[in-house]
XYZ file of C-alpha atoms in Angstrom:
584
model
C 0.015 -0.244 -0.265
C 1.002 3.035 -1.102
C 1.100 6.372 1.242
C -1.124 9.095 0.174
C -0.241 12.617 -0.972
C -2.251 15.401 -0.019
C -2.370 18.740 -2.062
C -4.353 21.951 -1.146
C -7.749 20.087 -3.024
C -7.736 17.884 -0.187
C -7.103 20.123 3.011
C -9.702 22.372 1.750
C -12.318 19.605 1.184
C -11.130 18.668 5.027
C -11.448 22.068 5.834
C -15.569 21.837 4.180
C -15.727 18.605 5.945
C -15.209 20.436 9.130
C -17.040 23.461 9.173
C -18.327 22.972 11.643
C -16.394 22.522 13.943
C -14.614 25.365 13.004
C -17.167 27.443 13.471
C -17.458 26.364 16.894
C -14.616 26.894 18.217
C -14.169 30.404 16.302
C -17.525 31.575 17.955
C -15.880 30.367 21.427
C -12.825 31.859 21.132
C -14.203 35.241 20.063
C -16.346 35.480 22.300
C -13.748 35.383 25.388
C -11.276 37.763 23.369
C -14.330 39.586 23.434
C -14.899 39.327 26.907
C -11.349 39.770 27.803
C -10.580 43.161 25.891
C -14.251 44.903 26.798
C -14.056 43.702 30.846
C -10.789 44.442 31.856
C -10.492 47.453 34.031
C -9.318 50.592 32.009
C -6.168 52.972 32.911
C -6.038 56.371 33.043
C -2.817 57.504 32.287
C -1.683 61.002 33.846
C 1.354 62.537 33.260
C 3.100 66.242 33.798
C 5.813 67.683 32.285
C 9.642 69.250 34.370
C 11.930 71.284 32.455
C 15.049 71.675 33.811
C 15.808 75.076 33.807
C 20.176 76.198 33.716
C 20.655 79.723 36.883
C 19.159 82.812 35.114
C 22.959 84.898 36.738
C 25.856 83.365 34.588
C 28.332 80.512 36.025
C 31.233 83.178 35.279
C 29.610 86.098 38.177
C 28.025 83.437 40.437
C 28.876 79.936 40.759
C 26.037 77.432 42.553
C 27.969 75.075 44.778
C 25.994 72.197 43.359
C 28.558 70.074 41.185
C 26.176 67.344 40.530
C 24.726 66.478 37.279
C 20.880 67.083 36.555
C 20.140 63.069 36.985
C 22.047 62.377 39.446
C 20.374 64.285 41.604
C 17.019 63.054 40.254
C 17.945 59.396 40.977
C 18.607 60.626 44.619
C 14.893 63.590 44.524
C 13.636 60.315 43.580
C 14.149 58.155 46.430
C 13.627 60.666 48.770
C 10.256 60.635 47.035
C 9.222 57.320 46.664
C 9.244 56.530 50.781
C 7.372 54.648 52.653
C 5.995 57.465 54.407
C 5.518 59.423 51.200
C 3.512 56.628 49.050
C 1.619 56.078 52.563
C 0.507 59.356 52.272
C -0.452 59.623 49.129
C -2.408 56.242 48.696
C -4.519 56.846 52.092
C -5.630 60.570 50.643
C -7.110 59.059 47.731
C -7.592 55.952 48.825
C -5.760 54.126 45.957
C -6.609 50.697 45.473
C -9.154 50.262 48.122
C -9.317 46.406 47.871
C -5.777 45.402 46.702
C -5.363 46.599 49.888
C -8.429 44.540 51.838
C -6.636 41.732 50.887
C -2.129 42.307 50.385
C 0.473 43.869 51.873
C 1.729 47.366 52.876
C 4.471 46.182 50.834
C 2.840 44.987 48.186
C 0.914 47.192 47.745
C 3.740 50.049 47.262
C 5.463 48.025 44.642
C 2.352 48.170 42.831
C 2.157 51.942 43.027
C 5.764 52.234 42.628
C 4.920 50.615 38.970
C 2.495 52.412 38.276
C 4.419 55.095 38.481
C 6.315 56.364 35.395
C 9.152 58.220 35.219
C 11.002 59.277 31.974
C 13.918 61.586 31.374
C 14.295 63.686 28.968
C 18.373 64.143 27.734
C 20.130 66.006 24.144
C 23.024 66.660 23.115
C 24.705 69.921 24.462
C 28.643 70.331 25.516
C 30.586 69.798 28.705
C 31.298 73.240 31.153
C 33.651 71.179 32.146
C 35.347 68.830 30.443
C 34.365 70.884 27.183
C 33.218 67.939 25.091
C 30.254 66.586 24.056
C 27.200 64.777 25.632
C 24.248 63.418 26.734
C 22.540 65.683 29.566
C 19.146 65.871 31.255
C 16.726 69.265 29.536
C 13.718 67.704 30.770
C 12.075 64.297 32.497
C 7.936 63.634 32.438
C 6.155 62.252 36.065
C 3.333 59.862 35.209
C 1.046 57.669 37.124
C -1.448 55.406 35.963
C -5.075 54.875 38.283
C -7.957 53.181 37.912
C -10.368 56.719 37.107
C -8.384 59.219 35.217
C -9.486 61.836 37.987
C -7.333 59.596 40.665
C -4.719 59.590 38.044
C -4.234 63.159 37.203
C -4.387 64.124 41.339
C -2.050 61.953 42.380
C 0.301 62.649 39.222
C -0.029 66.505 40.162
C 0.941 65.487 44.121
C 4.106 63.961 43.027
C 5.619 66.712 40.734
C 4.678 69.507 43.831
C 7.047 66.803 45.708
C 9.714 66.576 43.456
C 9.400 70.605 42.639
C 9.779 70.952 46.890
C 12.090 68.180 46.641
C 14.763 69.566 44.870
C 13.975 73.037 46.635
C 15.141 71.474 49.959
C 17.949 69.581 49.083
C 19.371 72.881 47.302
C 18.678 75.091 49.597
C 20.084 72.180 52.458
C 23.413 71.435 50.371
C 24.267 75.047 50.569
C 23.513 75.424 53.778
C 25.542 72.828 54.323
C 28.535 73.837 51.917
C 28.460 77.552 53.254
C 28.037 76.354 57.616
C 31.105 74.307 56.693
C 33.193 76.611 54.791
C 32.060 78.637 58.179
C 32.963 76.138 60.400
C 35.742 75.863 58.339
C 37.247 79.086 58.688
C 36.683 79.400 62.819
C 39.220 76.128 63.509
C 42.331 77.614 60.510
C 41.776 80.933 62.251
C 41.849 78.861 66.241
C 45.112 77.681 64.383
C 46.715 80.672 63.270
C 45.740 82.193 66.971
C 48.039 79.511 67.891
C 51.047 79.557 65.979
C 50.699 83.331 66.053
C 50.947 82.248 70.257
C 54.044 80.053 69.478
C 55.615 82.279 67.556
C 55.590 85.457 69.649
C 57.032 82.833 72.462
C 59.419 81.685 69.750
C 60.608 85.473 69.541
C 60.915 86.208 73.326
C 62.152 83.018 74.042
C 65.138 83.178 71.104
C 65.243 87.005 70.919
C 68.447 87.694 68.755
C 69.304 84.558 67.742
C 66.001 85.091 64.952
C 67.209 84.952 61.759
C 66.850 88.709 60.451
C 69.200 90.024 63.046
C 71.806 87.400 61.201
C 73.160 90.443 59.294
C 72.669 92.581 62.268
C 74.784 90.338 64.890
C 77.708 89.953 62.525
C 78.055 93.376 62.198
C 77.520 94.159 66.342
C 79.971 91.253 66.200
C 82.402 92.640 64.238
C 81.730 96.093 66.115
C 82.438 95.025 69.252
C 85.846 93.256 68.317
C 87.121 96.541 66.452
C 86.210 97.419 70.028
C 87.741 95.473 71.986
C 91.086 95.631 69.330
C 90.645 99.282 70.420
C 90.532 98.895 74.251
C 93.196 96.660 73.938
C 95.404 99.606 72.179
C 94.699 102.333 74.493
C 95.375 99.555 77.400
C 98.902 98.626 76.559
C 98.674 102.661 75.675
C 98.348 103.873 79.068
C 100.450 100.576 80.879
C 103.134 102.319 78.969
C 102.498 105.376 80.777
C 102.026 103.667 84.206
C 105.592 102.363 83.510
C 106.501 105.665 83.079
C 105.238 107.507 85.752
C 105.972 105.039 88.818
C 109.430 105.494 87.451
C 109.041 108.965 88.090
C 107.454 108.343 91.411
C 110.338 105.843 92.509
C 112.655 109.408 91.307
C 110.987 111.471 93.337
C 110.370 112.217 97.529
C 106.811 112.711 98.318
C 108.181 115.209 101.016
C 110.944 118.166 99.218
C 113.467 119.643 101.841
C 111.903 123.655 102.456
C 114.536 126.130 102.789
C 114.577 130.007 103.981
C 114.953 133.392 103.147
C 118.460 132.396 104.589
C 119.569 129.219 102.879
C 118.737 127.433 105.823
C 116.844 124.122 106.112
C 113.501 124.365 106.832
C 112.052 121.211 109.196
C 108.852 119.290 109.463
C 106.937 118.190 112.628
C 108.041 115.052 112.149
C 111.428 115.472 111.219
C 111.222 117.753 114.463
C 109.004 115.351 116.607
C 112.455 113.624 115.703
C 115.309 115.676 116.713
C 113.381 116.740 119.968
C 113.361 113.040 120.737
C 116.971 112.259 120.494
C 117.765 115.665 122.109
C 115.834 114.570 124.663
C 117.658 111.005 124.857
C 120.634 112.750 125.757
C 119.252 115.416 127.803
C 117.715 112.586 129.984
C 121.526 111.492 130.796
C 122.557 114.313 131.546
C 119.448 116.130 133.139
C 117.089 115.014 136.120
C 113.438 114.428 134.965
C 112.395 117.688 136.692
C 115.472 120.034 135.068
C 113.292 122.899 132.709
C 115.562 122.361 129.444
C 114.030 118.109 129.919
C 110.289 119.312 131.040
C 110.588 122.124 128.113
C 111.924 120.240 125.473
C 108.974 117.046 126.895
C 106.362 119.635 126.610
C 106.931 120.398 122.920
C 107.557 116.779 122.496
C 103.678 116.453 123.561
C 102.469 119.322 121.517
C 104.404 118.356 118.323
C 102.807 114.756 118.693
C 99.248 116.201 118.949
C 99.981 117.508 115.976
C 101.347 115.083 113.790
C 98.617 112.231 115.461
C 101.127 109.810 117.729
C 104.394 109.253 119.285
C 106.804 109.016 116.276
C 108.406 106.812 114.215
C 108.679 103.663 116.151
C 110.628 101.785 114.412
C 113.276 105.283 114.576
C 112.398 104.797 117.892
C 113.711 100.818 118.035
C 117.091 101.641 115.541
C 117.944 104.043 117.679
C 117.680 101.765 121.080
C 119.735 98.852 119.860
C 122.089 101.441 118.582
C 122.805 102.944 122.520
C 122.672 99.363 123.592
C 125.553 98.656 121.675
C 127.048 102.181 122.131
C 126.784 100.764 126.298
C 128.152 97.762 125.799
C 130.519 98.552 123.992
C 132.193 101.733 126.790
C 131.450 99.202 129.457
C 134.318 96.776 128.370
C 136.223 100.026 128.447
C 134.647 101.813 131.866
C 132.724 101.142 134.874
C 129.399 101.002 135.572
C 129.935 104.417 137.432
C 131.433 106.066 135.146
C 129.837 109.081 133.860
C 129.582 108.336 130.244
C 127.838 105.165 131.170
C 125.892 106.592 133.678
C 124.495 109.003 131.067
C 123.844 106.721 129.114
C 122.142 103.515 130.733
C 119.863 106.543 131.638
C 119.626 107.832 128.359
C 118.311 104.264 127.211
C 116.655 103.869 130.498
C 114.400 106.779 128.471
C 113.987 105.477 125.102
C 112.927 102.788 126.755
C 109.943 104.285 128.621
C 109.643 106.224 125.350
C 109.323 103.006 123.765
C 106.830 101.871 125.979
C 104.081 104.130 125.281
C 104.658 104.005 122.017
C 104.203 100.670 121.146
C 100.915 100.976 123.966
C 98.897 103.785 122.627
C 99.157 101.340 119.069
C 101.635 103.802 117.329
C 103.293 100.612 115.524
C 101.489 100.399 112.879
C 103.032 103.193 110.177
C 101.388 106.906 109.632
C 100.105 107.500 105.873
C 101.890 111.228 105.526
C 100.907 113.280 102.767
C 103.054 114.117 100.348
C 103.995 117.973 100.178
C 105.858 118.237 96.360
C 103.763 119.173 94.276
C 105.671 118.137 90.918
C 105.072 114.200 93.229
C 101.394 114.781 93.814
C 101.386 116.240 90.181
C 102.722 112.543 88.962
C 100.445 111.139 90.919
C 98.048 112.160 90.146
C 98.811 111.868 86.943
C 99.524 107.857 87.660
C 95.949 107.534 89.971
C 94.351 108.687 86.981
C 96.161 106.388 84.600
C 94.935 103.477 86.939
C 91.892 104.413 87.122
C 91.381 104.506 83.487
C 93.190 101.275 83.423
C 90.372 100.201 85.908
C 87.527 101.286 83.946
C 88.959 100.257 79.867
C 89.560 96.437 81.727
C 86.004 96.795 82.874
C 84.713 97.604 79.135
C 86.955 95.049 77.305
C 85.145 92.681 80.065
C 81.779 93.984 79.638
C 82.958 94.174 74.816
C 84.389 90.144 75.503
C 80.612 89.233 77.262
C 78.977 91.400 74.471
C 81.230 89.636 71.553
C 80.383 85.525 73.108
C 76.828 86.180 73.447
C 77.123 87.877 69.304
C 78.638 84.563 68.139
C 76.861 82.324 70.164
C 73.374 83.555 68.812
C 75.165 83.252 64.987
C 76.188 79.764 66.070
C 72.558 79.227 67.483
C 71.089 80.595 64.125
C 70.969 77.927 61.908
C 69.060 75.555 64.692
C 66.572 78.786 65.322
C 66.268 79.564 61.825
C 64.697 75.652 60.500
C 62.685 75.945 63.490
C 61.827 79.514 62.977
C 60.863 78.823 59.377
C 59.038 75.819 60.018
C 56.266 78.012 62.421
C 56.790 80.814 59.659
C 55.843 78.581 56.846
C 53.377 76.906 58.783
C 51.829 80.385 59.797
C 51.862 82.104 55.468
C 50.316 78.531 54.873
C 47.277 78.883 57.302
C 47.007 82.475 56.278
C 46.703 81.957 52.307
C 44.013 78.944 53.772
C 41.993 80.885 55.520
C 41.867 83.859 52.858
C 41.032 80.868 50.220
C 38.069 79.748 52.377
C 36.843 82.906 53.531
C 36.873 83.884 49.691
C 34.879 80.109 49.086
C 32.355 81.053 51.635
C 31.936 84.608 50.133
C 31.127 83.022 46.811
C 28.999 80.291 48.505
C 27.053 82.780 50.426
C 26.420 84.316 47.809
C 25.193 81.397 45.703
C 23.157 80.248 49.080
C 21.228 83.231 48.721
C 21.101 83.186 45.209
C 19.109 79.553 45.583
C 16.722 81.524 48.550
C 15.726 84.260 45.445
C 15.222 81.166 42.703
C 17.497 82.092 40.485
C 19.881 79.131 40.111
C 19.409 75.938 38.328
C 15.822 74.764 38.855
C 13.057 72.738 37.827
C 9.318 74.337 35.911
C 6.454 73.356 35.484
C 6.001 73.569 31.948
C 3.282 71.201 30.847
C 0.937 70.214 34.592
C -1.122 66.642 34.453
C -4.639 67.543 33.031
C -7.762 65.114 33.391
C -7.152 61.449 31.057
C -9.498 62.128 28.544
C -9.266 57.859 27.242
C -7.702 54.965 29.282
C -4.277 54.229 27.578
C -4.649 51.136 28.330
C -5.355 47.961 27.987
C -5.919 48.107 23.916
C -8.680 46.350 23.017
C -9.135 47.199 19.203
C -5.291 44.831 19.867
C -6.512 42.462 21.873
C -9.501 42.282 19.890
C -7.771 41.730 16.721
C -5.223 39.388 18.130
C -8.544 37.451 19.700
C -9.407 37.273 15.855
C -6.682 35.853 14.753
C -6.365 33.371 17.431
C -9.915 32.050 17.172
C -9.061 30.984 13.723
C -6.586 30.133 13.820
C -7.895 27.760 16.933
C -10.752 26.315 14.590
C -7.996 25.549 12.439
C -5.766 23.818 14.770
C -8.756 21.952 16.219
C -10.060 21.096 12.802
C -6.618 19.608 11.828
C -7.127 17.506 15.459
C -9.816 16.296 14.428
C -9.358 15.592 11.086
C -6.150 13.482 12.000
C -7.627 11.484 14.530
C -10.132 11.078 11.656
C -8.892 7.078 10.555
C -12.413 6.936 8.650
C -11.656 6.749 4.664
C -13.785 10.231 2.955
C -13.088 10.626 -0.122
C -12.424 7.363 -3.743
C -8.859 8.226 -3.801
C -7.988 7.766 -0.353
C -10.089 3.953 -0.960
C -8.122 3.455 -4.573
C -4.833 3.977 -2.338
C -6.052 1.229 0.598
C -7.150 -1.210 -2.027
C -4.586 -1.346 -4.304
C -7.006 -1.124 -7.149
C -8.920 1.372 -10.095
C -12.132 1.929 -8.421
C -15.615 0.990 -11.526
C -17.129 3.961 -10.704
C -17.930 6.546 -8.355
C -21.544 7.462 -6.667
C -21.425 11.061 -6.070
C -23.901 12.190 -2.095
C -27.534 13.062 -2.734
C -28.723 15.456 -0.158
C -32.032 13.982 0.465
C -34.734 17.229 2.345
C -33.976 15.908 5.654
C -29.985 16.736 5.312
C -31.299 20.320 2.573
C -33.359 21.718 5.880
C -31.007 20.921 8.347
C -28.154 23.176 6.262
C -30.962 25.587 5.879
C -31.534 25.646 9.648
C -27.300 26.040 10.346
C -27.494 28.966 7.645
C -30.221 30.259 10.375
C -28.517 29.515 13.061
C -25.176 31.316 11.992
C -26.647 34.265 10.838
C -29.013 35.437 14.034
C -25.383 34.226 15.947
C -23.329 36.740 13.998
C -25.522 39.590 14.623
C -26.152 38.841 18.278
C -22.580 38.562 18.460
C -22.102 42.028 16.796
C -25.553 43.734 18.763
C -23.014 42.708 22.011
C -19.902 43.709 20.797
C -21.210 46.820 19.619
C -22.976 46.828 23.788
C -20.369 46.062 25.481
C -18.449 48.371 22.994
C -20.305 51.248 24.333
C -20.879 50.717 27.677
C -17.395 49.532 28.943
C -14.977 51.652 26.452
C -16.142 54.204 24.638
C -19.725 55.697 23.155
C -20.335 54.025 19.653
C -21.373 58.016 18.311
C -17.696 58.955 20.120
C -16.595 55.970 18.371
C -18.320 56.967 14.774
C -17.036 60.225 15.092
C -13.216 59.385 16.032
C -13.551 56.594 13.083
C -14.719 58.706 10.902
C -11.944 61.455 11.834
C -8.800 58.845 10.792
C -10.390 58.276 7.779
C -10.970 62.245 7.058
C -7.037 61.655 7.386
C -6.178 59.185 5.652
C -7.736 60.670 2.679
C -6.927 63.997 2.687
């Protein structure tokens, strides 16, 4: 038995044979498609367009402290607006999703609302002012909300638009305020740091007075000047030392008390010399006369007067020498004469008197040498010059010591100058950097305050509502014509597919060609099917039912369209308007 191949005619015969099943399936699927297209709830979309305008004042004059791009700020603003609190407030305010709120959780309701909110960025090719390159930048954006009612969609869209506009103003003012506050705090901190450095500099200058770097040249000049002064003082000391030696030599050769002569050429003794002479004569007289002799008494009175005049009892050393000499003479005379010899007796009396006088001198403390004022004018003049020279030398030595101390101080300052300079330069550099930093911050603070005032006056970059949310005239979804068209196509395909399945499962013989193929023998004749009255009555009834079904379906579709989608007169007007547009 050969495999029978089917051609187009066989398929058409099969479709005609299964037309009842095809029509039934198509009718069922078509009715389902119509119901789906007409019974789906309408979704209304209300949208608003917001323009991103640049600041009115040129950026060269006033620079904004907000440097982020508009699309970045919009993402941040969206996160602030789409918070749980804001969404729940809008849902409760406009009573959104009443049925879903009864059976769904809050998170599911919020997810549903976020899906119903549509955010679309509008970008354009612009030149970036920072890099100077061509780039895409946001110039506007749209906000839309899909709601179950037109009025509800409009209200929610307006509410979202207000939130975006207010959040933009709030965020810009907050950022400019934060920038100004930060710069102000930074300026205060740097100012305190400058004050601390200035205090350290003052303490450092006071501690290292005279050793600062700017005084190095002055210290070197003062050192050299002091060195010259020391050399000059040394030279003067050498001159004065030579003069002192000369004066001392002259004084040694001169007598303080030069002898005075009378007009007759005789020498005039002074009080000391007169006292010494009288003391010698008194010794001689004491050996000759008794103590009560008038001459002895007269000489003793004269000696007492001279002692009061001179302030002493004579020269003790001279008395001691004279006493030694007289004792030596007594010893010599005793070798020659007896003790009662007159000269020996006389000498003993003189020695006794001199010993008594010497004892009185020792008892009165007259052993200390008496300073006697010189009387020689030349000696006095020379002595005065010597004293002046010594005084000047003493003054110069003191001055030299002071100069050496000053020079040592200058040398010490110069030796310590490098270390002091390093520390001083570090403090000075830190001070200069802090001053420069403070000036930069103050300049930025002034710019930030101007930018802040610009934002308060709404002169900076801002969002402008150019197209507010309107009341939607028709729903945006579902697309009922598309659903109907797709339903019709699926109905036709479903009917044909159902017929194909039935045909493939039917193993009966449906044509003479199939029978000839099965018998593998030619057929003698083919008797066609003859319709009787019953068959014709059934066909008529079937056609009538189909016509009535189509009329009823069309009527039902028109009613559903009129009540559930759009009124028929409006639909007719829309169709005619589009036809006029298409036909020109």
